[in-house]
């Protein structure tokens, strides 16, 4: 990972990452107490990592959180970071991690789930719920706090690589054929 000075293009900091399996997860920025920020990276070799945006210092790392390929981008769900891992074109594990804060000096795995997990589509977090579309045609809703499945349905004939979008209480899902499936985005 590398940070560049916007005005000059010069290297500001660099953090070595271990490359085991190609991953495509786009990092995200997480706001910390006191106005600080960190960038959250996913990768098979380093798992989940939080890096200080200003200095490049590694704030925390959970190496065994993501043990296979990572494609889905990190999702911030309250105080949790949600990520997935998988092989080939299917996800096999979604994990929710509480990064360290205050007295909590180490990152903590809050839950892991393994049914109908997306590898490519990024999960949507809204109203305490996680909505997932999966490459094999399933759409699911789980509690963001516990990982409990609230519902899980297969959309006949659909396979998803695109991430769903939440708009005004509806989930818009575009399948591989370009069909748009619109679902009520609720926990029941």
Short mmCIF file of N, CA and C in Angstrom, two decimals, residues 8 11 52 59-60 74 78 90 97-98 102 104 107 112-113 117 129 136 146 157 162 164-166 173 177 180 183:
data_model
loop_
_atom_site.label_atom_id
_atom_site.label_comp_id
_atom_site.label_asym_id
_atom_site.label_seq_id
_atom_site.Cartn_x
_atom_site.Cartn_y
_atom_site.Cartn_z
N UNK A 8 2.08 16.81 -5.43
CA UNK A 8 3.37 16.56 -6.09
C UNK A 8 3.52 15.13 -6.63
N UNK A 11 5.89 10.09 -2.82
CA UNK A 11 5.47 9.09 -1.85
C UNK A 11 5.43 9.70 -0.46
N UNK A 52 -3.06 4.13 9.71
CA UNK A 52 -3.23 5.56 9.92
C UNK A 52 -3.03 6.29 8.58
N UNK A 59 -2.26 0.46 12.57
CA UNK A 59 -2.97 0.59 13.85
C UNK A 59 -3.34 -0.78 14.41
N UNK A 60 -3.75 -1.70 13.53
CA UNK A 60 -4.17 -3.03 13.95
C UNK A 60 -4.19 -3.93 12.73
N UNK A 74 -14.56 -3.44 1.87
CA UNK A 74 -14.97 -3.35 3.27
C UNK A 74 -16.26 -2.54 3.42
N UNK A 78 -21.81 0.34 11.69
CA UNK A 78 -21.65 0.78 13.08
C UNK A 78 -20.20 0.68 13.48
N UNK A 90 -17.11 -17.86 -5.91
CA UNK A 90 -18.10 -17.92 -4.84
C UNK A 90 -17.48 -17.55 -3.51
N UNK A 97 -15.85 -7.84 12.05
CA UNK A 97 -14.75 -7.61 12.99
C UNK A 97 -14.95 -6.26 13.68
N UNK A 98 -14.76 -6.27 14.99
CA UNK A 98 -14.75 -5.02 15.76
C UNK A 98 -13.29 -4.64 15.94
N UNK A 102 -10.22 2.23 22.37
CA UNK A 102 -10.16 2.44 23.82
C UNK A 102 -9.49 1.29 24.53
N UNK A 104 -10.31 -1.84 24.31
CA UNK A 104 -10.26 -3.03 23.46
C UNK A 104 -9.00 -2.94 22.61
N UNK A 107 -8.30 -6.47 17.72
CA UNK A 107 -9.52 -6.65 16.94
C UNK A 107 -10.22 -7.93 17.36
N UNK A 112 -19.12 -14.89 12.17
CA UNK A 112 -18.80 -15.40 10.84
C UNK A 112 -20.02 -16.16 10.35
N UNK A 113 -20.36 -16.00 9.07
CA UNK A 113 -21.46 -16.77 8.48
C UNK A 113 -20.98 -17.36 7.16
N UNK A 117 -22.78 -16.47 0.58
CA UNK A 117 -21.88 -15.34 0.82
C UNK A 117 -21.39 -14.78 -0.51
N UNK A 129 -29.15 -3.71 9.19
CA UNK A 129 -29.27 -4.94 8.41
C UNK A 129 -28.20 -4.98 7.32
N UNK A 136 -24.41 -17.03 -6.97
CA UNK A 136 -25.26 -18.17 -7.31
C UNK A 136 -26.76 -17.84 -7.28
N UNK A 146 -25.48 -9.41 14.77
CA UNK A 146 -25.31 -10.80 15.20
C UNK A 146 -24.97 -11.78 14.08
N UNK A 157 -33.03 -18.01 -11.93
CA UNK A 157 -32.39 -17.57 -13.17
C UNK A 157 -31.41 -16.43 -13.03
N UNK A 162 -22.81 -7.70 -9.77
CA UNK A 162 -22.95 -6.29 -9.40
C UNK A 162 -23.38 -6.18 -7.94
N UNK A 164 -25.56 -4.69 -4.93
CA UNK A 164 -26.90 -4.12 -4.84
C UNK A 164 -26.83 -2.66 -4.39
N UNK A 165 -27.91 -1.94 -4.65
CA UNK A 165 -28.02 -0.54 -4.25
C UNK A 165 -29.31 -0.38 -3.46
N UNK A 166 -29.24 0.33 -2.34
CA UNK A 166 -30.40 0.59 -1.49
C UNK A 166 -30.90 2.00 -1.77
N UNK A 173 -31.11 -4.80 -7.52
CA UNK A 173 -30.10 -5.81 -7.81
C UNK A 173 -30.06 -6.03 -9.32
N UNK A 177 -27.40 -10.85 -16.59
CA UNK A 177 -28.06 -10.60 -17.89
C UNK A 177 -28.43 -9.14 -18.06
N UNK A 180 -32.97 -6.03 -13.84
CA UNK A 180 -32.99 -5.35 -12.54
C UNK A 180 -34.09 -5.96 -11.70
N UNK A 183 -36.41 -5.35 -4.71
CA UNK A 183 -36.98 -6.01 -3.54
C UNK A 183 -37.22 -5.00 -2.44
#
